[in-house]
């Protein structure tokens, strides 16, 4: 009989089940839920994973964490999320180019890696509500830098017992991302632009989650908030699967032997994706090093190089908008694990972050961090050069976020000569960021958004993903813009309260 996995906050020790952690999203003390131990994959399990498809691999990995779900429940969730929703029924294929393995996570309905988690989360959440005997209508509140919002809208649209509201920074998302969100279909969805940047949207959403007053207003109406941001454990756990799966695919293809280490390069914003990779490693996937790639908003690069996290700096809008972030929420989970689960120290650092915008970790935690993580940053020019070079040398076209990872990896290679086989996590379709991709290729983008799409297809000889092509015929439903100080009113209005 397997032990029940418990979840505690990074800031206190009160334990909940996985269903409760997923429903609640964020802990009452403002901390993030983490499993009380990290389950291991045995050698035998790893061998058996080689022969499984993505659905089978996801079921096995999830069953280690969601111990209060039945086997049948997990299987139903996983099949609902991954069967017939991804191009070619392959949610996470590997493509080799330029001596790298690109893990393409953008073959889902919104063409970004967020689909891997957000196709599954609605199933995990409604199943969690069943397990917990919770009757409330679930209100999902999302702050997005572009990709999460659309992926969450697609995942939750028309899901019974849920409503979803998305806030995005008015001038901080690409035209295609904006169009994806403002044309969203479904009778339980709402979308609102914020007059501010992503951090403003995220801070506003966190404040609404933390407000007893708003919670009481909702409760009176039989509703309760939950989060689809990567602070929710239910967002993170599906992401562990594709690291395990990529390793198995490499071993199966004979690119590595079982047990050989790999390097993992992740274009990073909120630190959710790369953290899931770290969990995969702790479960038993051999990873030599994680390279955390940042754009010009290089707060994480500086942190990994100095031990000082300092958000007191200029915020830049870049060609990789989903990484334009100065507060990387999921770093809190890594620091919790590295500091020996020391909630006292976590409270102290997070309080300093809140009040002074800065904290410095102790020498021991810093040593553990740098033992596994490297950080490199690429500005827009360097990212564009990496994108163009890869395309000209190999014919492989990547998006601007993945280009940051490719460029960062090249810098890392020059510095270290580390020739461990590397997986570069490819996080979005280039067609989501057509203008920047065209510019990187030395083209002058056409004026019209859809003309850009056709232009990119012609220049690159690649196919336009069906969900992007389909946007052309859709009309805009959501045009509201709100002040960052009036987000609560916007929530009430979208919920018609
Ligand atoms: C969200 C996103 C990222 C950043 O991922 P995190 O988990 O927030 O670090 C990178 N690239 C793309 C395309 C994204 O949508």
Short mmCIF file of C-alpha atoms and ligand atoms in Angstrom, two decimals:
data_model
loop_
_atom_site.label_atom_id
_atom_site.label_comp_id
_atom_site.label_asym_id
_atom_site.label_seq_id
_atom_site.Cartn_x
_atom_site.Cartn_y
_atom_site.Cartn_z
CA UNK A 1 0.00 0.00 0.00
CA UNK A 2 1.45 3.31 -1.04
CA UNK A 3 1.75 6.05 1.54
CA UNK A 4 -0.49 9.05 1.17
CA UNK A 5 1.46 11.97 -0.21
CA UNK A 6 0.94 15.14 1.77
CA UNK A 7 1.46 18.70 0.68
CA UNK A 8 2.67 21.53 2.87
CA UNK A 9 3.17 25.23 2.26
CA UNK A 10 6.66 26.62 1.66
CA UNK A 11 5.87 28.96 4.56
CA UNK A 12 4.34 26.69 7.21
CA UNK A 13 3.88 23.04 8.01
CA UNK A 14 0.11 22.50 7.86
CA UNK A 15 -0.49 19.49 5.57
CA UNK A 16 -3.22 18.98 2.96
CA UNK A 17 -3.97 16.31 0.35
CA UNK A 18 -3.17 16.77 -3.33
CA UNK A 19 -6.86 17.38 -4.10
CA UNK A 20 -6.95 20.17 -1.53
CA UNK A 21 -3.67 21.66 -2.78
CA UNK A 22 -4.98 21.71 -6.36
CA UNK A 23 -8.33 23.24 -5.38
CA UNK A 24 -6.81 25.88 -3.15
CA UNK A 25 -4.05 26.86 -5.59
CA UNK A 26 -2.09 28.91 -3.08
CA UNK A 27 -1.69 28.19 0.65
CA UNK A 28 -3.51 30.37 3.19
CA UNK A 29 -0.20 31.79 4.40
CA UNK A 30 0.68 32.97 0.89
CA UNK A 31 3.16 30.15 0.35
CA UNK A 32 3.15 27.51 -2.40
CA UNK A 33 2.25 23.86 -1.91
CA UNK A 34 5.04 21.30 -2.18
CA UNK A 35 4.92 17.52 -1.70
CA UNK A 36 6.30 16.45 1.67
CA UNK A 37 8.70 14.07 -0.09
CA UNK A 38 9.71 13.54 -3.68
CA UNK A 39 8.73 10.09 -4.95
CA UNK A 40 11.34 8.03 -6.77
CA UNK A 41 11.01 6.09 -10.00
CA UNK A 42 12.58 2.68 -9.54
CA UNK A 43 14.92 1.25 -12.17
CA UNK A 44 12.21 -1.19 -13.11
CA UNK A 45 9.66 1.59 -13.51
CA UNK A 46 12.07 3.55 -15.69
CA UNK A 47 12.53 0.51 -17.91
CA UNK A 48 8.77 0.04 -18.18
CA UNK A 49 8.32 3.73 -19.09
CA UNK A 50 10.44 3.21 -22.21
CA UNK A 51 7.74 1.09 -23.80
CA UNK A 52 4.83 3.35 -22.87
CA UNK A 53 3.20 6.13 -24.87
CA UNK A 54 2.78 9.63 -23.41
CA UNK A 55 -0.53 8.75 -21.75
CA UNK A 56 1.01 5.74 -20.00
CA UNK A 57 4.02 7.74 -18.83
CA UNK A 58 1.78 10.52 -17.53
CA UNK A 59 -0.38 8.05 -15.59
CA UNK A 60 2.63 6.52 -13.86
CA UNK A 61 4.27 9.83 -12.94
CA UNK A 62 1.03 11.42 -11.74
CA UNK A 63 0.09 8.41 -9.64
CA UNK A 64 3.21 9.02 -7.55
CA UNK A 65 2.03 12.49 -6.57
CA UNK A 66 -1.79 12.32 -6.61
CA UNK A 67 -2.15 9.52 -4.11
CA UNK A 68 -5.70 10.47 -3.14
CA UNK A 69 -6.86 9.99 -6.77
CA UNK A 70 -7.82 6.47 -7.85
CA UNK A 71 -6.00 4.83 -10.71
CA UNK A 72 -9.16 5.11 -12.82
CA UNK A 73 -9.52 8.81 -12.00
CA UNK A 74 -5.95 9.55 -13.06
CA UNK A 75 -6.38 7.60 -16.26
CA UNK A 76 -9.60 9.43 -17.13
CA UNK A 77 -7.94 12.82 -16.50
CA UNK A 78 -4.86 11.97 -18.57
CA UNK A 79 -6.79 10.52 -21.48
CA UNK A 80 -9.17 13.48 -21.54
CA UNK A 81 -6.23 15.87 -21.67
CA UNK A 82 -3.85 14.18 -24.08
CA UNK A 83 -5.79 11.93 -26.42
CA UNK A 84 -6.71 13.62 -29.72
CA UNK A 85 -5.82 17.11 -28.48
CA UNK A 86 -2.27 17.32 -29.79
CA UNK A 87 -1.00 17.24 -33.33
CA UNK A 88 -0.21 13.67 -34.36
CA UNK A 89 -1.19 12.56 -30.84
CA UNK A 90 2.35 13.42 -29.75
CA UNK A 91 2.27 16.00 -26.95
CA UNK A 92 6.05 16.20 -26.53
CA UNK A 93 8.13 15.11 -29.54
CA UNK A 94 11.91 15.57 -29.75
CA UNK A 95 13.52 17.03 -32.89
CA UNK A 96 17.26 17.05 -33.45
CA UNK A 97 18.85 20.17 -34.91
CA UNK A 98 22.31 21.67 -34.69
CA UNK A 99 23.52 19.02 -32.25
CA UNK A 100 20.68 19.75 -29.82
CA UNK A 101 17.52 17.86 -28.95
CA UNK A 102 14.59 20.28 -29.13
CA UNK A 103 11.69 19.16 -26.98
CA UNK A 104 8.72 20.63 -28.86
CA UNK A 105 5.92 21.36 -26.43
CA UNK A 106 3.75 23.45 -28.71
CA UNK A 107 1.65 20.96 -30.66
CA UNK A 108 -1.47 21.56 -28.54
CA UNK A 109 -4.56 23.73 -29.12
CA UNK A 110 -2.86 27.07 -28.29
CA UNK A 111 0.61 26.33 -29.70
CA UNK A 112 2.58 26.89 -26.47
CA UNK A 113 3.92 24.54 -23.80
CA UNK A 114 1.28 25.76 -21.34
CA UNK A 115 -1.14 23.36 -23.06
CA UNK A 116 0.66 20.37 -21.56
CA UNK A 117 -0.43 21.49 -18.09
CA UNK A 118 -3.59 23.40 -18.88
CA UNK A 119 -5.29 20.69 -20.89
CA UNK A 120 -4.94 18.48 -17.80
CA UNK A 121 -5.59 20.96 -14.99
CA UNK A 122 -9.38 21.30 -15.49
CA UNK A 123 -9.70 17.52 -15.17
CA UNK A 124 -7.48 17.47 -12.08
CA UNK A 125 -9.47 20.30 -10.56
CA UNK A 126 -12.96 18.94 -11.15
CA UNK A 127 -11.81 15.50 -9.96
CA UNK A 128 -10.27 17.12 -6.87
CA UNK A 129 -13.62 18.79 -6.17
CA UNK A 130 -15.32 15.37 -6.36
CA UNK A 131 -12.73 13.83 -4.03
CA UNK A 132 -13.01 16.69 -1.54
CA UNK A 133 -16.84 16.69 -1.76
CA UNK A 134 -16.67 20.34 -2.71
CA UNK A 135 -19.89 21.77 -4.23
CA UNK A 136 -18.70 25.32 -4.91
CA UNK A 137 -18.40 26.62 -8.42
CA UNK A 138 -14.67 27.00 -9.15
CA UNK A 139 -13.61 30.46 -10.32
CA UNK A 140 -10.24 30.39 -12.05
CA UNK A 141 -8.38 33.69 -11.92
CA UNK A 142 -5.35 34.02 -14.17
CA UNK A 143 -2.66 36.63 -14.65
CA UNK A 144 -0.92 35.99 -17.94
CA UNK A 145 2.07 37.20 -19.87
CA UNK A 146 0.31 35.81 -22.96
CA UNK A 147 0.45 32.06 -23.26
CA UNK A 148 -1.04 30.92 -19.94
CA UNK A 149 -4.18 32.96 -20.45
CA UNK A 150 -5.09 31.42 -23.77
CA UNK A 151 -4.11 27.91 -22.71
CA UNK A 152 -6.21 28.22 -19.54
CA UNK A 153 -9.18 29.59 -21.49
CA UNK A 154 -8.97 26.65 -23.90
CA UNK A 155 -8.63 24.15 -21.06
CA UNK A 156 -11.52 25.48 -18.97
CA UNK A 157 -13.95 26.68 -21.65
CA UNK A 158 -17.39 25.14 -21.10
CA UNK A 159 -16.10 22.90 -18.27
CA UNK A 160 -19.10 22.40 -15.98
CA UNK A 161 -18.79 23.84 -12.49
CA UNK A 162 -16.05 26.30 -13.47
CA UNK A 163 -15.68 29.91 -14.59
CA UNK A 164 -12.46 31.47 -15.83
CA UNK A 165 -11.26 35.09 -15.81
CA UNK A 166 -8.01 36.17 -17.45
CA UNK A 167 -6.03 39.41 -16.98
CA UNK A 168 -3.26 40.29 -19.42
CA UNK A 169 -0.95 43.32 -19.73
CA UNK A 170 -2.42 45.52 -22.44
CA UNK A 171 0.85 46.18 -24.25
CA UNK A 172 2.80 43.14 -23.07
CA UNK A 173 1.54 40.37 -25.35
CA UNK A 174 1.99 39.69 -29.07
CA UNK A 175 -0.83 40.58 -31.52
CA UNK A 176 -1.49 36.87 -32.11
CA UNK A 177 -1.64 36.19 -28.36
CA UNK A 178 -4.04 39.08 -27.88
CA UNK A 179 -6.22 37.87 -30.73
CA UNK A 180 -6.20 34.34 -29.33
CA UNK A 181 -7.57 35.63 -26.02
CA UNK A 182 -9.99 38.32 -27.16
CA UNK A 183 -11.71 35.91 -29.57
CA UNK A 184 -12.05 33.14 -26.97
CA UNK A 185 -15.24 31.12 -27.24
CA UNK A 186 -17.16 29.53 -24.37
CA UNK A 187 -19.97 30.57 -22.03
CA UNK A 188 -17.92 30.56 -18.79
CA UNK A 189 -15.01 32.76 -19.87
CA UNK A 190 -13.98 36.40 -19.32
CA UNK A 191 -10.92 38.36 -20.51
CA UNK A 192 -9.69 41.80 -19.40
CA UNK A 193 -6.60 43.84 -20.33
CA UNK A 194 -4.64 45.60 -17.55
CA UNK A 195 -3.10 49.01 -17.88
CA UNK A 196 0.26 47.73 -16.55
CA UNK A 197 2.84 44.97 -17.03
CA UNK A 198 2.71 41.26 -16.17
CA UNK A 199 4.03 41.76 -12.64
CA UNK A 200 1.19 44.25 -12.03
CA UNK A 201 -1.32 41.70 -13.25
CA UNK A 202 0.22 38.91 -11.16
CA UNK A 203 0.46 41.08 -8.03
CA UNK A 204 -3.18 42.13 -8.50
CA UNK A 205 -4.35 38.54 -8.89
CA UNK A 206 -2.36 37.43 -5.84
CA UNK A 207 -3.93 40.24 -3.79
CA UNK A 208 -7.43 39.18 -4.86
CA UNK A 209 -6.64 35.57 -3.90
CA UNK A 210 -5.46 36.79 -0.51
CA UNK A 211 -8.49 38.99 0.17
CA UNK A 212 -10.89 37.61 2.80
CA UNK A 213 -13.46 40.18 1.77
CA UNK A 214 -13.56 39.04 -1.86
CA UNK A 215 -13.57 35.38 -0.77
CA UNK A 216 -16.58 36.05 1.46
CA UNK A 217 -18.44 37.78 -1.37
CA UNK A 218 -17.88 34.77 -3.59
CA UNK A 219 -18.75 32.23 -0.91
CA UNK A 220 -22.14 33.90 -0.44
CA UNK A 221 -22.80 33.11 -4.08
CA UNK A 222 -21.54 29.52 -3.94
CA UNK A 223 -18.24 30.27 -5.66
CA UNK A 224 -14.60 29.84 -4.66
CA UNK A 225 -11.37 30.95 -6.32
CA UNK A 226 -8.67 28.72 -7.58
CA UNK A 227 -5.56 29.40 -9.59
CA UNK A 228 -4.40 28.12 -12.95
CA UNK A 229 -1.09 29.97 -12.70
CA UNK A 230 2.02 27.90 -12.17
CA UNK A 231 1.75 28.58 -8.46
CA UNK A 232 -0.87 25.79 -8.53
CA UNK A 233 0.61 22.35 -7.92
CA UNK A 234 -1.83 20.98 -10.51
CA UNK A 235 -0.06 23.09 -13.12
CA UNK A 236 3.38 21.91 -12.13
CA UNK A 237 2.88 18.18 -11.79
CA UNK A 238 1.87 17.58 -15.45
CA UNK A 239 5.10 19.30 -16.51
CA UNK A 240 7.27 16.74 -14.73
CA UNK A 241 5.99 14.14 -17.18
CA UNK A 242 7.57 15.56 -20.34
CA UNK A 243 11.05 15.59 -18.83
CA UNK A 244 10.69 11.93 -17.93
CA UNK A 245 9.24 11.24 -21.36
CA UNK A 246 12.03 13.08 -23.21
CA UNK A 247 14.68 11.11 -21.34
CA UNK A 248 12.92 7.85 -22.21
CA UNK A 249 12.63 8.86 -25.87
CA UNK A 250 16.34 9.63 -26.03
CA UNK A 251 17.24 6.32 -24.43
CA UNK A 252 14.85 4.46 -26.69
CA UNK A 253 16.30 6.11 -29.78
CA UNK A 254 19.80 5.11 -28.66
CA UNK A 255 20.92 8.73 -28.27
CA UNK A 256 21.89 8.00 -24.68
CA UNK A 257 22.14 4.86 -22.57
CA UNK A 258 19.79 4.46 -19.62
CA UNK A 259 21.55 6.14 -16.70
CA UNK A 260 23.56 8.61 -18.81
CA UNK A 261 23.13 12.23 -17.72
CA UNK A 262 21.65 14.96 -19.90
CA UNK A 263 21.69 18.74 -19.68
CA UNK A 264 18.40 20.60 -19.75
CA UNK A 265 18.05 24.14 -21.10
CA UNK A 266 14.85 26.03 -20.32
CA UNK A 267 13.70 29.47 -21.46
CA UNK A 268 12.47 30.73 -18.12
CA UNK A 269 10.03 33.28 -16.77
CA UNK A 270 8.05 32.28 -13.71
CA UNK A 271 10.41 29.32 -13.07
CA UNK A 272 7.63 26.72 -13.33
CA UNK A 273 8.89 24.79 -16.33
CA UNK A 274 12.48 24.45 -15.15
CA UNK A 275 11.32 23.56 -11.63
CA UNK A 276 9.30 20.65 -13.05
CA UNK A 277 12.55 19.47 -14.63
CA UNK A 278 14.21 19.61 -11.23
CA UNK A 279 11.44 17.42 -9.78
CA UNK A 280 12.00 14.93 -12.63
CA UNK A 281 15.67 14.83 -11.68
CA UNK A 282 14.89 14.28 -8.01
CA UNK A 283 12.61 11.41 -9.07
CA UNK A 284 15.55 9.71 -10.75
CA UNK A 285 16.06 11.19 -14.24
CA UNK A 286 19.83 11.77 -14.54
CA UNK A 287 20.38 15.49 -15.16
CA UNK A 288 23.90 16.88 -15.03
CA UNK A 289 22.90 20.54 -15.16
CA UNK A 290 19.97 22.86 -15.71
CA UNK A 291 20.62 25.97 -17.73
CA UNK A 292 18.14 28.69 -16.83
CA UNK A 293 17.88 30.98 -19.85
CA UNK A 294 16.59 34.53 -19.44
CA UNK A 295 15.98 37.44 -21.81
CA UNK A 296 17.00 41.01 -20.99
CA UNK A 297 14.95 40.73 -17.78
CA UNK A 298 17.87 38.77 -16.34
CA UNK A 299 16.91 38.74 -12.67
CA UNK A 300 17.33 34.93 -12.51
CA UNK A 301 20.70 34.96 -14.31
CA UNK A 302 21.98 37.45 -11.78
CA UNK A 303 20.51 35.45 -8.92
CA UNK A 304 22.16 32.21 -10.04
CA UNK A 305 25.46 34.03 -10.47
CA UNK A 306 25.44 36.00 -7.20
CA UNK A 307 22.89 34.58 -4.72
CA UNK A 308 21.15 37.96 -4.63
CA UNK A 309 17.61 38.18 -5.96
CA UNK A 310 16.93 41.81 -6.79
CA UNK A 311 13.82 42.92 -8.61
CA UNK A 312 14.71 46.61 -8.21
CA UNK A 313 15.61 47.13 -11.82
CA UNK A 314 14.10 48.35 -15.03
CA UNK A 315 11.46 46.12 -16.59
CA UNK A 316 11.96 45.55 -20.33
CA UNK A 317 9.39 44.55 -22.91
CA UNK A 318 11.16 42.06 -25.19
CA UNK A 319 10.60 39.80 -28.19
CA UNK A 320 10.03 36.93 -25.73
CA UNK A 321 7.12 38.44 -23.75
CA UNK A 322 6.24 35.26 -21.86
CA UNK A 323 9.59 35.63 -20.09
CA UNK A 324 9.20 39.33 -19.24
CA UNK A 325 8.99 38.76 -15.51
CA UNK A 326 10.84 40.17 -12.52
CA UNK A 327 9.21 38.05 -9.81
CA UNK A 328 9.63 34.36 -10.61
CA UNK A 329 7.10 32.82 -8.24
CA UNK A 330 8.19 29.20 -8.49
CA UNK A 331 11.72 29.95 -7.35
CA UNK A 332 10.17 29.89 -3.87
CA UNK A 333 9.60 26.15 -4.24
CA UNK A 334 13.19 25.48 -5.29
CA UNK A 335 14.58 27.54 -2.42
CA UNK A 336 12.35 25.65 -0.01
CA UNK A 337 13.78 22.35 -1.21
CA UNK A 338 17.39 23.60 -1.31
CA UNK A 339 17.25 25.21 2.13
CA UNK A 340 16.28 21.90 3.73
CA UNK A 341 12.58 22.81 3.85
CA UNK A 342 13.27 25.68 6.19
CA UNK A 343 9.97 27.61 6.31
CA UNK A 344 11.55 30.19 8.65
CA UNK A 345 14.14 31.21 6.11
CA UNK A 346 11.56 31.15 3.28
CA UNK A 347 9.27 33.48 5.21
CA UNK A 348 12.18 35.82 5.80
CA UNK A 349 13.29 35.91 2.15
CA UNK A 350 9.77 36.31 0.77
CA UNK A 351 9.05 39.08 3.26
CA UNK A 352 12.23 40.86 2.15
CA UNK A 353 11.21 40.42 -1.48
CA UNK A 354 7.86 41.98 -0.68
CA UNK A 355 9.15 44.91 1.35
CA UNK A 356 12.60 45.63 -0.12
CA UNK A 357 12.31 43.84 -3.48
CA UNK A 358 15.54 41.99 -2.71
CA UNK A 359 16.97 39.12 -0.70
CA UNK A 360 20.22 37.21 -0.49
CA UNK A 361 20.33 33.48 0.19
CA UNK A 362 22.81 31.95 2.61
CA UNK A 363 26.06 30.35 1.41
CA UNK A 364 24.87 26.78 1.86
CA UNK A 365 21.69 27.29 -0.18
CA UNK A 366 23.68 29.14 -2.82
CA UNK A 367 26.14 26.27 -3.09
CA UNK A 368 23.31 23.79 -3.62
CA UNK A 369 21.78 26.06 -6.23
CA UNK A 370 24.94 26.44 -8.28
CA UNK A 371 25.73 22.74 -8.03
CA UNK A 372 22.83 22.06 -10.44
CA UNK A 373 21.83 25.37 -12.03
CA UNK A 374 23.62 27.72 -14.39
CA UNK A 375 22.14 30.96 -15.63
CA UNK A 376 22.69 32.77 -18.93
CA UNK A 377 20.83 35.65 -20.55
CA UNK A 378 20.34 36.76 -24.16
CA UNK A 379 18.98 40.12 -25.17
CA UNK A 380 16.73 40.47 -28.22
CA UNK A 381 19.66 40.91 -30.60
CA UNK A 382 21.43 37.79 -29.33
CA UNK A 383 18.21 35.79 -29.42
CA UNK A 384 17.52 36.90 -33.00
CA UNK A 385 21.05 35.95 -34.05
CA UNK A 386 20.66 32.50 -32.49
CA UNK A 387 17.30 32.00 -34.23
CA UNK A 388 18.66 33.03 -37.62
CA UNK A 389 21.84 31.02 -37.30
CA UNK A 390 19.97 27.85 -36.37
CA UNK A 391 17.59 28.32 -39.29
CA UNK A 392 20.32 29.06 -41.82
CA UNK A 393 22.49 26.15 -40.68
CA UNK A 394 19.83 23.49 -40.20
CA UNK A 395 16.51 24.71 -41.59
CA UNK A 396 15.02 24.41 -38.10
CA UNK A 397 12.72 27.32 -37.21
CA UNK A 398 12.20 28.12 -33.51
CA UNK A 399 10.25 30.85 -31.75
CA UNK A 400 11.77 33.83 -29.91
CA UNK A 401 11.59 32.20 -26.46
CA UNK A 402 13.27 29.02 -27.59
CA UNK A 403 15.84 31.22 -29.36
CA UNK A 404 16.80 32.70 -25.98
CA UNK A 405 17.48 29.17 -24.77
CA UNK A 406 19.49 28.28 -27.88
CA UNK A 407 21.56 31.46 -27.55
CA UNK A 408 22.09 30.88 -23.82
CA UNK A 409 23.17 27.32 -24.48
CA UNK A 410 25.75 28.50 -27.02
CA UNK A 411 27.19 30.91 -24.45
CA UNK A 412 27.27 28.12 -21.89
CA UNK A 413 29.06 25.79 -24.34
CA UNK A 414 31.72 28.39 -25.08
CA UNK A 415 32.31 28.99 -21.36
CA UNK A 416 32.29 25.37 -20.19
CA UNK A 417 32.86 23.04 -23.14
CA UNK A 418 30.31 20.78 -21.41
CA UNK A 419 29.33 18.31 -24.15
CA UNK A 420 26.68 16.39 -22.19
CA UNK A 421 23.75 15.71 -24.58
CA UNK A 422 21.39 18.65 -24.22
CA UNK A 423 17.62 18.93 -24.34
CA UNK A 424 16.45 22.44 -25.23
CA UNK A 425 12.87 22.97 -24.18
CA UNK A 426 11.03 24.52 -27.13
CA UNK A 427 8.13 26.40 -25.62
CA UNK A 428 6.10 27.97 -28.43
CA UNK A 429 5.33 27.81 -32.12
CA UNK A 430 7.20 30.49 -34.09
CA UNK A 431 3.83 31.50 -35.57
CA UNK A 432 2.75 32.98 -32.24
CA UNK A 433 5.51 35.56 -32.60
CA UNK A 434 5.62 35.93 -36.36
CA UNK A 435 6.77 39.57 -36.50
CA UNK A 436 9.81 39.04 -34.28
CA UNK A 437 10.68 35.76 -35.99
CA UNK A 438 10.50 37.41 -39.44
CA UNK A 439 12.71 40.26 -38.25
CA UNK A 440 15.22 37.79 -36.85
CA UNK A 441 15.32 36.16 -40.28
CA UNK A 442 16.11 39.54 -41.84
CA UNK A 443 12.65 40.04 -43.36
CA UNK A 444 10.44 43.12 -43.17
CA UNK A 445 7.17 41.86 -41.65
CA UNK A 446 3.98 42.57 -43.59
CA UNK A 447 1.62 45.05 -41.90
CA UNK A 448 -1.36 42.74 -41.41
CA UNK A 449 -1.11 40.07 -38.70
CA UNK A 450 -2.38 37.29 -40.93
CA UNK A 451 -0.22 38.40 -43.85
CA UNK A 452 2.75 37.94 -41.50
CA UNK A 453 1.69 34.35 -40.89
CA UNK A 454 1.60 33.59 -44.61
CA UNK A 455 4.88 35.40 -45.07
CA UNK A 456 6.56 33.29 -42.40
CA UNK A 457 5.25 30.10 -43.98
CA UNK A 458 6.60 31.17 -47.37
CA UNK A 459 10.01 32.27 -46.05
CA UNK A 460 10.58 29.24 -43.81
CA UNK A 461 8.85 26.50 -45.75
CA UNK A 462 7.06 25.39 -42.55
CA UNK A 463 3.34 24.80 -42.09
CA UNK A 464 1.03 27.20 -40.23
CA UNK A 465 -0.40 25.38 -37.17
CA UNK A 466 -4.13 24.79 -37.60
CA UNK A 467 -5.21 26.69 -34.42
CA UNK A 468 -3.38 29.83 -35.64
CA UNK A 469 -4.83 29.57 -39.15
CA UNK A 470 -8.33 29.22 -37.64
CA UNK A 471 -8.10 32.55 -35.77
CA UNK A 472 -8.66 34.45 -38.98
CA UNK A 473 -12.37 33.76 -39.06
CA UNK A 474 -13.06 34.59 -35.38
CA UNK A 475 -14.57 37.82 -34.09
CA UNK A 476 -13.33 39.76 -31.06
CA UNK A 477 -15.53 39.29 -27.97
CA UNK A 478 -13.51 41.03 -25.22
CA UNK A 479 -12.32 44.64 -25.42
CA UNK A 480 -12.35 45.76 -21.74
CA UNK A 481 -9.23 47.46 -20.30
CA UNK A 482 -8.95 48.11 -16.57
CA UNK A 483 -6.71 50.04 -14.25
CA UNK A 484 -4.49 47.88 -12.03
CA UNK A 485 -6.17 49.39 -8.97
CA UNK A 486 -9.63 48.31 -10.10
CA UNK A 487 -9.12 44.62 -10.72
CA UNK A 488 -11.50 43.59 -7.95
CA UNK A 489 -14.31 45.57 -9.59
CA UNK A 490 -13.40 43.93 -12.90
CA UNK A 491 -13.72 40.49 -11.28
CA UNK A 492 -17.15 41.35 -9.84
CA UNK A 493 -18.27 42.72 -13.15
CA UNK A 494 -17.07 39.69 -15.14
CA UNK A 495 -18.81 37.41 -12.61
CA UNK A 496 -21.90 39.63 -12.86
CA UNK A 497 -21.94 40.23 -9.07
C1 LIG B 1 5.38 30.68 -20.03
C2 LIG B 1 6.42 30.63 -21.06
C3 LIG B 1 7.78 30.58 -20.73
C4 LIG B 1 8.26 30.66 -19.30
O1 LIG B 1 7.92 29.51 -18.56
P1 LIG B 1 7.93 29.54 -16.96
O2 LIG B 1 7.37 28.24 -16.54
O3 LIG B 1 7.07 30.72 -16.56
O4 LIG B 1 9.35 29.75 -16.55
C5 LIG B 1 8.69 30.46 -21.75
N1 LIG B 1 8.30 30.41 -23.04
C6 LIG B 1 7.01 30.47 -23.41
C7 LIG B 1 6.65 30.44 -24.84
C8 LIG B 1 6.02 30.57 -22.43
O5 LIG B 1 4.74 30.63 -22.78
#
